[in-house]
Coordinates of C-alpha atoms and ligand atoms in Angstrom, one line a residue:
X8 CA 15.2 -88.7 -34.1
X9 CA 16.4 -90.2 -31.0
X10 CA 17.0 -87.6 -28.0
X11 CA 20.3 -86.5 -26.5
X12 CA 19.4 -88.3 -23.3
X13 CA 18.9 -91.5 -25.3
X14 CA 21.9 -91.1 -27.6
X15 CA 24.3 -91.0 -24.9
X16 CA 23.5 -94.7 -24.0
X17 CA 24.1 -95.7 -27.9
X18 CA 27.2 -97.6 -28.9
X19 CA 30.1 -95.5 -31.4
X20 CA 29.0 -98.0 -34.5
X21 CA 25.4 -96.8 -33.6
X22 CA 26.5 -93.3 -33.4
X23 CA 28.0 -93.9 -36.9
X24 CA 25.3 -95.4 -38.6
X25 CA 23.5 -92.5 -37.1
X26 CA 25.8 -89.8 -38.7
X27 CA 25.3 -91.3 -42.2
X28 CA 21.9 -91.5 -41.7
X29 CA 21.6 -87.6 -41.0
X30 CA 23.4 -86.8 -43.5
X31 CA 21.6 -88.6 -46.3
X32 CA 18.1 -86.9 -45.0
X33 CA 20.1 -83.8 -45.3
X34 CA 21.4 -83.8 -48.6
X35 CA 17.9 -85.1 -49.6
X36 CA 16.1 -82.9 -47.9
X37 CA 15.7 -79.3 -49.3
X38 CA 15.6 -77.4 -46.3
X39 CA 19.4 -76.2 -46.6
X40 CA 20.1 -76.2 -42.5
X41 CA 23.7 -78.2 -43.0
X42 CA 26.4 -76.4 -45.0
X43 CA 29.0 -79.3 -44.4
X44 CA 29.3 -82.7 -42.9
X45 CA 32.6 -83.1 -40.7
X46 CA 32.9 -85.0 -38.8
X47 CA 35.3 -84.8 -35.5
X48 CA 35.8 -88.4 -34.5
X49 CA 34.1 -90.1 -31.5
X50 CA 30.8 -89.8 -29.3
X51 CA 27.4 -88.1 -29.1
X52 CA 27.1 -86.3 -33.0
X53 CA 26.7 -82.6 -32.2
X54 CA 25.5 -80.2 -35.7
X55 CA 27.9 -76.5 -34.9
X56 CA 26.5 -73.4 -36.0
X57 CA 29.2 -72.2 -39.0
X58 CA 30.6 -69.6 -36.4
X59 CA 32.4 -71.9 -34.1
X60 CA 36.0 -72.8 -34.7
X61 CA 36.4 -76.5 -34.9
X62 CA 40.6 -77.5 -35.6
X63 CA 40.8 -78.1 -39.1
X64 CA 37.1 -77.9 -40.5
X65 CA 36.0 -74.8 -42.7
X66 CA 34.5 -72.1 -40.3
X67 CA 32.9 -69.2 -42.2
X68 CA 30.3 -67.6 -40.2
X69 CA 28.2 -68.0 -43.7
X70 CA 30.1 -65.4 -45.4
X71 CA 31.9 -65.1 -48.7
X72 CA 34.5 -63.6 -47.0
X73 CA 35.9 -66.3 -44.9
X74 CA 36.0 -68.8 -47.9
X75 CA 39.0 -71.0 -47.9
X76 CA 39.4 -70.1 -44.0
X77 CA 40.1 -73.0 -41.8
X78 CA 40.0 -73.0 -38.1
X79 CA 43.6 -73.8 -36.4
X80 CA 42.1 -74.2 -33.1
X81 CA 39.2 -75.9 -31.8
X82 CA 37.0 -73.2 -29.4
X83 CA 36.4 -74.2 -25.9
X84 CA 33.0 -75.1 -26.6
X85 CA 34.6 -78.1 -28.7
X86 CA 36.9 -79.0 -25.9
X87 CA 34.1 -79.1 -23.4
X88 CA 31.9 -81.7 -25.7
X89 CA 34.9 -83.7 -26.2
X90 CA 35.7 -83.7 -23.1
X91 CA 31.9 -85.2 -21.8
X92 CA 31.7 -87.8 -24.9
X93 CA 30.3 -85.3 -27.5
X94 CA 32.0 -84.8 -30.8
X95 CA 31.2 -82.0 -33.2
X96 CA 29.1 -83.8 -36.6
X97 CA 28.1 -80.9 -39.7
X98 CA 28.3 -77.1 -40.1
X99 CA 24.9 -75.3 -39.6
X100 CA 23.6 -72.7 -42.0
X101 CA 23.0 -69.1 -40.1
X102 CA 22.5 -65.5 -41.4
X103 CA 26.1 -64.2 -42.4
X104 CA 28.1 -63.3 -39.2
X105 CA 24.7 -63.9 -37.3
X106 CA 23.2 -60.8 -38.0
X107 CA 19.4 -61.7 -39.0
X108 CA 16.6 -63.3 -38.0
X109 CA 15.7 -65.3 -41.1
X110 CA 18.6 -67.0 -42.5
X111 CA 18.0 -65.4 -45.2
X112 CA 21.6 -63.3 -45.6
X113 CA 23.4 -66.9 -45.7
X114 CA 26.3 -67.0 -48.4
X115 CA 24.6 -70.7 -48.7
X116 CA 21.3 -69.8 -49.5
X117 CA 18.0 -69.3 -47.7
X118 CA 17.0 -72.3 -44.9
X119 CA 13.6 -73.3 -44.7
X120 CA 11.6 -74.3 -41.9
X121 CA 10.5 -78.0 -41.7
X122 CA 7.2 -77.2 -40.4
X123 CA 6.7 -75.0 -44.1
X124 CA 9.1 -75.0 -46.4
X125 CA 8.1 -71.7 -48.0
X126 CA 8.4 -70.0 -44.6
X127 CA 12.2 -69.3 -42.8
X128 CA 13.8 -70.9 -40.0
X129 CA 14.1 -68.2 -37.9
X130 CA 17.4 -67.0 -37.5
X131 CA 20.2 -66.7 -37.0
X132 CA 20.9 -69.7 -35.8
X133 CA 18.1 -71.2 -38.8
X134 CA 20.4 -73.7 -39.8
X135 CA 20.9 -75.9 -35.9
X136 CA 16.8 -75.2 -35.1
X137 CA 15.8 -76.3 -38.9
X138 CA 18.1 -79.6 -38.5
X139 CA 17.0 -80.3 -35.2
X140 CA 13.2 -80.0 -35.9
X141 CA 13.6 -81.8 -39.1
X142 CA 14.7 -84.9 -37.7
X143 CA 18.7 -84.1 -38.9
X144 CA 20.5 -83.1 -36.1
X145 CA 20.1 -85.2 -32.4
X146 CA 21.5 -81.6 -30.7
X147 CA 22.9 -78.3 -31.6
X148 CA 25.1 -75.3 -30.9
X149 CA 23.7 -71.8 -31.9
X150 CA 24.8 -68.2 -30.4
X151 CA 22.5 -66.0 -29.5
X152 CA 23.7 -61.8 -29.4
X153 CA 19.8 -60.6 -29.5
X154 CA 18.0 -63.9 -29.8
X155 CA 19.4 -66.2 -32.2
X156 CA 19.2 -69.6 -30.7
X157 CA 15.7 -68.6 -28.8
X158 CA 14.0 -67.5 -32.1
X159 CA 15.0 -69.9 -34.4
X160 CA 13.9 -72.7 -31.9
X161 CA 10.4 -71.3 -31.3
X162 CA 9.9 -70.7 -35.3
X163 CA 11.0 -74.5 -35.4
X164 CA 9.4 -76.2 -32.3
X165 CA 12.4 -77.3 -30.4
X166 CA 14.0 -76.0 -27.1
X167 CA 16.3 -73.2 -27.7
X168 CA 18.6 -72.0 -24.7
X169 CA 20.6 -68.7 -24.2
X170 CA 23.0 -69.2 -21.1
X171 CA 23.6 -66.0 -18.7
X172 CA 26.6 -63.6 -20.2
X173 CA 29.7 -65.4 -19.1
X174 CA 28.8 -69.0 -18.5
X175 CA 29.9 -70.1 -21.5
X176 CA 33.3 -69.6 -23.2
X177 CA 33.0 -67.2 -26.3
X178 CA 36.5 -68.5 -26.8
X179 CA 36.5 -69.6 -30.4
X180 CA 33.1 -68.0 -31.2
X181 CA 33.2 -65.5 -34.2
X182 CA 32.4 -62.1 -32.1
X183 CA 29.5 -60.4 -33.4
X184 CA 28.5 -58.3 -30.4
X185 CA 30.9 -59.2 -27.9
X186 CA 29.4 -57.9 -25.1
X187 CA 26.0 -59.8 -25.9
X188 CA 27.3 -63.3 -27.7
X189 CA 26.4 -66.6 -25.7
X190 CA 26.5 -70.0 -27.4
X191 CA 24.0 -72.6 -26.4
X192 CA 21.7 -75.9 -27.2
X193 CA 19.0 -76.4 -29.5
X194 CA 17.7 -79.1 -28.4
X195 CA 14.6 -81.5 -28.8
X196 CA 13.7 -81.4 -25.1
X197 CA 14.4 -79.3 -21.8
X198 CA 16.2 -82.1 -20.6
X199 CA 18.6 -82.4 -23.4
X200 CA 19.3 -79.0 -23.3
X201 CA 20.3 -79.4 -19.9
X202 CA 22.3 -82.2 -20.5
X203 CA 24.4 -80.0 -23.4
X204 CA 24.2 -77.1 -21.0
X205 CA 26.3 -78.9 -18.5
X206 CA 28.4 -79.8 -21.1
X207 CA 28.9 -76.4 -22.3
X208 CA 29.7 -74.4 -19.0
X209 CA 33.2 -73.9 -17.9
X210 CA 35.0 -71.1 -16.4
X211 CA 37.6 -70.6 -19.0
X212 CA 41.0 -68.4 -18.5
X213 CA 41.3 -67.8 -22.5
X214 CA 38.1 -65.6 -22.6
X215 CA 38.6 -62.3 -20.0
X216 CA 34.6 -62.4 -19.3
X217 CA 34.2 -66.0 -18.3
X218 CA 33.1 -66.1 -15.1
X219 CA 34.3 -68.1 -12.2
X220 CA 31.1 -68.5 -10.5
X221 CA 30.7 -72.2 -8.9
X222 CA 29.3 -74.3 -11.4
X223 CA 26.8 -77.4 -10.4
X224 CA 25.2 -79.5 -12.8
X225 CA 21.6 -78.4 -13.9
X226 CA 20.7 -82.2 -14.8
X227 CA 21.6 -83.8 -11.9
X228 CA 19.3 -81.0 -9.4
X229 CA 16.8 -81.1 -12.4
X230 CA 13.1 -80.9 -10.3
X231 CA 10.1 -79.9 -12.2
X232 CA 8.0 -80.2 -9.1
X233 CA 9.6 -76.8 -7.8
X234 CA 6.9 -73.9 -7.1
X235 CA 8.3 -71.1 -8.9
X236 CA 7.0 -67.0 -9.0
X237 CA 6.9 -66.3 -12.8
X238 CA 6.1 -62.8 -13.5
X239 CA 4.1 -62.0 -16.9
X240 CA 4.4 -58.6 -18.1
X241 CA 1.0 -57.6 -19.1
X242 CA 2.4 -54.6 -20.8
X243 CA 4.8 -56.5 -23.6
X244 CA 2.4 -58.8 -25.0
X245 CA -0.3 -56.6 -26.5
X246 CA 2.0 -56.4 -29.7
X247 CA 2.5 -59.8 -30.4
X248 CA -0.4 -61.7 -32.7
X249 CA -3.5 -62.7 -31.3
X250 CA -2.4 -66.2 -31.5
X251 CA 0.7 -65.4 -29.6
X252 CA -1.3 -63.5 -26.8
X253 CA -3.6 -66.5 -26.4
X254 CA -1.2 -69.3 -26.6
X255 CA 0.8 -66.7 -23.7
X256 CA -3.1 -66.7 -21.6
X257 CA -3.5 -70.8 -22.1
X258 CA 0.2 -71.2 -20.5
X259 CA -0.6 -68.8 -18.0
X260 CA -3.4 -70.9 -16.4
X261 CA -1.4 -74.1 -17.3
X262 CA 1.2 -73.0 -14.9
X263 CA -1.5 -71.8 -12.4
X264 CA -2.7 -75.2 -12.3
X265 CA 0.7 -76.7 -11.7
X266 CA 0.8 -74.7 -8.7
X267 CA 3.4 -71.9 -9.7
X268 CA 3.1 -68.4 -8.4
X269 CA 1.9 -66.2 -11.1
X270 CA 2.4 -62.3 -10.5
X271 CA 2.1 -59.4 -13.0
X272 CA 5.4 -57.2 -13.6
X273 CA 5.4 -53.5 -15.8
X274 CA 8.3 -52.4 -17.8
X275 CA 8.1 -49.4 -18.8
X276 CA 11.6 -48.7 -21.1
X277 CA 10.8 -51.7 -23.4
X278 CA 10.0 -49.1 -26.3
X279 CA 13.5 -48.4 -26.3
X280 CA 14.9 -51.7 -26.3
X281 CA 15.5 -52.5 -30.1
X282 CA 16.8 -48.9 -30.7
X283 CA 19.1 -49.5 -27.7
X284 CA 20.3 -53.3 -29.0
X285 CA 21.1 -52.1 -32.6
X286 CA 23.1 -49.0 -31.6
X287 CA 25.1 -51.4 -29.1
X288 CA 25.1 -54.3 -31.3
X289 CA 25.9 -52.6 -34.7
X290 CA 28.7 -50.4 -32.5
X291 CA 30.4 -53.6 -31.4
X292 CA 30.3 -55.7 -34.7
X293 CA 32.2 -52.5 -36.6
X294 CA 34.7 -53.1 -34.3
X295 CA 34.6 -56.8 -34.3
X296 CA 34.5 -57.2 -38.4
X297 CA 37.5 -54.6 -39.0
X298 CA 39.7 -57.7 -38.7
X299 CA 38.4 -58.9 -41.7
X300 CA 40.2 -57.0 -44.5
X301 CA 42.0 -60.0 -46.8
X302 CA 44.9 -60.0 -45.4
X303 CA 44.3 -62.3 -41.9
X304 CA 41.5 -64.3 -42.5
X305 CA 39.9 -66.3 -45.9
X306 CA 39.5 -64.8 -49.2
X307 CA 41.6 -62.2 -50.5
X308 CA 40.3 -59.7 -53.3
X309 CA 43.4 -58.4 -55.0
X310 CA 43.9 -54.4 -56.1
X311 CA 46.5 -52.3 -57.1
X312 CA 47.2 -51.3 -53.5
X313 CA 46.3 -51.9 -50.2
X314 CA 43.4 -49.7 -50.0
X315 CA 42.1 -51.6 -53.3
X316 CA 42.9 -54.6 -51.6
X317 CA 40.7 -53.9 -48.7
X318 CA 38.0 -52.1 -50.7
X319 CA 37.6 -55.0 -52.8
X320 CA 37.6 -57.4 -50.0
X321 CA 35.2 -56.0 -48.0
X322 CA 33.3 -55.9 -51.3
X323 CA 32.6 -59.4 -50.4
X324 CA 30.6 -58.9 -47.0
X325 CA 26.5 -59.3 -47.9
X326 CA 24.3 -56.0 -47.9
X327 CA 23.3 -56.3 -44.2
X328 CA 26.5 -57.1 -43.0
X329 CA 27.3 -53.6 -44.6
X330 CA 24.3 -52.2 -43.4
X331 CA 25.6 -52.6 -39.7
X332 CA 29.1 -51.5 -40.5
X333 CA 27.7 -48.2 -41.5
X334 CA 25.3 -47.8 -38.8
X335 CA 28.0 -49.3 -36.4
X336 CA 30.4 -46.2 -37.8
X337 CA 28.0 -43.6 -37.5
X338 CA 27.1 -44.5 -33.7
X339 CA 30.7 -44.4 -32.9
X340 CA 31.8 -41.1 -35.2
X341 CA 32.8 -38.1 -32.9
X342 CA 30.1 -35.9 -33.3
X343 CA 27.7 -38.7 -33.0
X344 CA 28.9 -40.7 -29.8
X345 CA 27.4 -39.0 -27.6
X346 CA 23.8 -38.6 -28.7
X347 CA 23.7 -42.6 -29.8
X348 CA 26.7 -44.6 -28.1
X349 CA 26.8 -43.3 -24.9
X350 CA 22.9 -42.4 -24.8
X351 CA 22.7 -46.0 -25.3
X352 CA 24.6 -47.8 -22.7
X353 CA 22.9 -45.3 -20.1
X354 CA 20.0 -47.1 -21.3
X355 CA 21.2 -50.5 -21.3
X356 CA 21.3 -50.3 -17.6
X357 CA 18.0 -48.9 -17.4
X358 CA 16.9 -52.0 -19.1
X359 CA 18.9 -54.2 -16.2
X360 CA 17.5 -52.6 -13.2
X361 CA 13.6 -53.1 -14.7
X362 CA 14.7 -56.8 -14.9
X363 CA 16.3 -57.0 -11.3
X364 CA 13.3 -55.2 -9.5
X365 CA 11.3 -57.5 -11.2
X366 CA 13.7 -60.2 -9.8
X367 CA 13.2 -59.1 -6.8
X368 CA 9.9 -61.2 -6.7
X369 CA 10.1 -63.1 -9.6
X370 CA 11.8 -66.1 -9.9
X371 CA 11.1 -66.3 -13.3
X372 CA 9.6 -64.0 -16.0
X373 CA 7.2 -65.8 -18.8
X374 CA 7.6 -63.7 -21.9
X375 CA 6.9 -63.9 -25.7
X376 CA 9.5 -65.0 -27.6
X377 CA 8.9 -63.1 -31.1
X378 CA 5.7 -61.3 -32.0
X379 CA 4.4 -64.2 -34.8
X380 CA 4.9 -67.1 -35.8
X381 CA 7.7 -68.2 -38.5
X382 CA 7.3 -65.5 -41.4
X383 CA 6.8 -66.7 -45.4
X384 CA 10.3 -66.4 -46.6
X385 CA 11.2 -63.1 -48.1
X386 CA 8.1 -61.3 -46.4
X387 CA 10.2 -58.4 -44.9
X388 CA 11.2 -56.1 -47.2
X389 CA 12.4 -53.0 -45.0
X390 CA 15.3 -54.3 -42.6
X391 CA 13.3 -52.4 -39.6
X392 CA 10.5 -54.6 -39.8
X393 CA 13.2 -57.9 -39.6
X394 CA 14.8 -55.8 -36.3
X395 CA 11.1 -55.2 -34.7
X396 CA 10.8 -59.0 -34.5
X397 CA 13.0 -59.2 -32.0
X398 CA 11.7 -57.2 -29.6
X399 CA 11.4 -60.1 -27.2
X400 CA 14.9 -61.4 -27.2
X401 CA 17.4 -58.6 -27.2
X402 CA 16.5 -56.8 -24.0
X403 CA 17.5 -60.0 -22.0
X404 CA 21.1 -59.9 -23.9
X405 CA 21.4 -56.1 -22.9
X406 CA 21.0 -57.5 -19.6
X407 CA 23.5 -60.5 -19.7
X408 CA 20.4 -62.8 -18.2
X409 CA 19.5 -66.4 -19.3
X410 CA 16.4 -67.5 -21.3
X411 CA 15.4 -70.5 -22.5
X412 CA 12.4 -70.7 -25.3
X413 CA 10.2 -73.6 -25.0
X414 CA 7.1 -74.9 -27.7
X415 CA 3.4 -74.2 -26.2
X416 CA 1.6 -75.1 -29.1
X417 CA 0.7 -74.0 -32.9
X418 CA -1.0 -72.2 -34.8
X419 CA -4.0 -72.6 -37.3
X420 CA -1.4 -73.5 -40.3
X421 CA 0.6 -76.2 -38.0
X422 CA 3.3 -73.4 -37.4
X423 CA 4.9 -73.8 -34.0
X424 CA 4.5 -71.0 -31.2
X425 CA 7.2 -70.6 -28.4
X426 CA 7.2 -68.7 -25.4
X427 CA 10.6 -67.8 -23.5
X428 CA 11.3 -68.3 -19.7
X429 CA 14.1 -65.8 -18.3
X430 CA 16.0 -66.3 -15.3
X431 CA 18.4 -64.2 -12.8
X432 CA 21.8 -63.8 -13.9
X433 CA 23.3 -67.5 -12.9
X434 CA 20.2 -68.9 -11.6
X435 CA 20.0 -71.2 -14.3
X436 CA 18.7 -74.4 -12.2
X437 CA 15.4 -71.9 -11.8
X438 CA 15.2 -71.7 -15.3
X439 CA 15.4 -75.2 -16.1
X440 CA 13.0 -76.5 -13.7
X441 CA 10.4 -73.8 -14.9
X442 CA 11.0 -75.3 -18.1
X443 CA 10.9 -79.2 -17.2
X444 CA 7.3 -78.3 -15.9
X445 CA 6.1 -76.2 -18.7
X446 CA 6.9 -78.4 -20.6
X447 CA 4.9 -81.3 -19.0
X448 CA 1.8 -79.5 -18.4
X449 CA 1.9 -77.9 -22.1
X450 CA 1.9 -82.1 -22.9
X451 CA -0.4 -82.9 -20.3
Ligands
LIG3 N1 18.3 -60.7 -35.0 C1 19.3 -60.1 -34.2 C2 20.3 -59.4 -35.0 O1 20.1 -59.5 -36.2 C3 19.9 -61.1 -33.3 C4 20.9 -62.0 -34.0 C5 21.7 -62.9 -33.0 O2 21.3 -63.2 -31.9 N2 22.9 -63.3 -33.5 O3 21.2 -58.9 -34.6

């Protein structure tokens, strides 16, 4: 597939042929990573995750429940791409209301990983890293609350970037987390996902914590020639697999030899981080998902009476999605809040202040970016083993920072490996250009 860079100098008929050419290796292929084929118009074909209101195409977050729902807006995201010559092509599978890291929870159906079909995507943006890997997308749009553009991209080989909390508009984004959503690129390249970056970022009045921060285009300051100080935490790797830990050494001296700064960080609260994410994370999406009760939004389960009518209705939400609710509840419940909620967000800045002092050095922090490679599909069977894969992602969405996940190499079965670079809060031109140049000396 032709890169984003290299798309943008195509002509519209190209463009088109292109579309109908993705979507025919879609449909034939039987990985599962597109769940529709829209199309909005003109410009550079962009796949959206199925959690992103574009006017007038089906948006369901891959849930029975928001069946027959159909956005009436388009979300800023969409405005932005339009805006730079971009247009929104296909709906991408994802784990229903993002809450996986398989894809496996879709109301589609399981996606499966190009690089092995028996094994999953990743999640839970599966569906934008599967089609982008694959050869079926050019670009995508994931969100990532605890890792769900990052992951997915390193199961699948391609570039996966979370932008810094704020950045980019969550308007039109169906919350999960709210206070740890982003939507960004998965991309083929660092470059492109710089290029959609750009295209993404704007400071937008319609969503309270977009920031107003100057914004400077990443691609046009792009310099992979930049020393950098990129902290490795010797501490956080000794859990991931052996090929993980070596593929994390071999970078280690790759970047050495490219003349970065390499010094060695501690973090000592890291234990805590998944309890911490899933108490925040589960408290926010009760909150969020109340508004889905069959009377607002999609499908509608009838009963007697109201109560019926929402029982039945929520009926229709998948068996994590319930899970959380629950958990979400119980974290929140009055004789609870204190011990869980509360006890959570103290952490939570605990968690930020062992990634500033780290900063204070550091440009950069070179980190795992799950603990193996793409699991065989249906391997976990206890949904605390799925949430103990992402121990690598969801600290750095407790602390609002960006990351971007880059390919480094594969394993003995061909299965690709990723490692994540993560930045200070808006010093996303650092990130990129520690990218660019891991990304040339891993292809050196
Ligand atoms: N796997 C994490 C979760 O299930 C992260 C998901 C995400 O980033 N949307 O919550």
């Amino acid at each position: 597939m032709i890169t984003l860079k290299e798309a943008l100098t195509k002509s519209q008929e190209e463009l088109d042929a292109l579309k109908v050419e993705m979507e025919a290796k879609a449909r034939k292929s039987g990985l599962n990573a597109y769940v529709g084929f829209e199309s909005a118009g003109e410009g550079v074909p962009i796949l959206i995750k199925d959690n992103i209101q574009v006017k007038d195409w089906a948006v369901t977050s891959g849930s029975e429940i928001l069946q027959g729902y159909v956005a009436p807006y388009n979300a800023t995201v969409i405005e932005n791409l339009k805006a730079k010559g971009f247009s929104a092509f296909g709906r991408a599978n994802m784990d229903e209301f993002a809450m996986g890291s398989t894809t496996e929870s879709s109301f589609y159906g399981v996606t499966r990983n190009p690089h092995g079909e028996d094994r999953v995507p990743g999640g839970s943006s599966g569906g934008s890293a599967a089609a982008v890997a694959g050869g079926m997308a050019i670009a995508a749009l994931g969100s990532d609350t605890g890792g769900s553009i990052r992951q997915p991209a390193a199961y699948c080989g391609c570039v996966g970037m979370k932008p810094t909390y704020g950045r980019v508009s969550r308007f039109g984004l169906a919350s999960y987390a709210s206070s740890l959503d982003q939507i960004g690129p998965i991309t083929q390249t660092v470059e492109d996902a710089a290029i959609l970056y750009d295209a993404l970022v704007s400071h937008d009045e319609k969503d309270s914590t977009s920031s107003d921060l100057p914004i400077e285009s990443i691609v046009d300051n792009l310099n992979a020639d930049r020393k950098l100080t990129i902290a490795v935490i010797d501490n956080y790797v000794a859990e991931a697999s052996e090929d993980i830990q070596n593929a994390y050494a071999d970078t280690i001296k790759a970047l050495k030899k490219a003349g970065h700064t390499i010094i060695h960080g501690n973090m000592a609260n890291t234990k805590y981080d998944i309890a911490t994410y899933y108490i925040v994370a589960t408290a926010e999406a009760t909150t969020n998902l109340a508004r889905y009760d069959g009377i607002r939004y999609g499908n509608r389960q009838e009963g007697g009476n109201l109560a019926e009518t929402f029982t039945n209705t929520r009926d229709l939400f998948g068996d994590e999605v319930k899970r959380r609710i629950l958990l979400g509840n119980f974290v929140l419940s009055s004789g609870y809040y204190d011990a869980y909620y509360l006890k959570a967000q103290k952490v939570r800045h605990l968690i930020r202040d062992e990634f500033n002092e780290i900063f204070e050095e550091a440009d950069l922090i070179l980190s795992p970016v799950a603990p193996t490679v793409a699991p065989k599909i249906g391997s976990f069977h206890d949904p605390l083993e799925m949430y103990k894969s992402d121990m690598y992602t969801i600290a750095i969405n407790l602390a609002g920072l960006p990351a971007i996940s880059v390919p480094v190499g594969k394993d003995g079965d061909g299965m690709p490996i990723g490692l994540q670079l993560i930045g200070k809060a808006f010093d996303e031109q650092a990130l990129f250009d520690g990218a660019l140049s891991l990304e040339q000396v891993i292809n050196l």
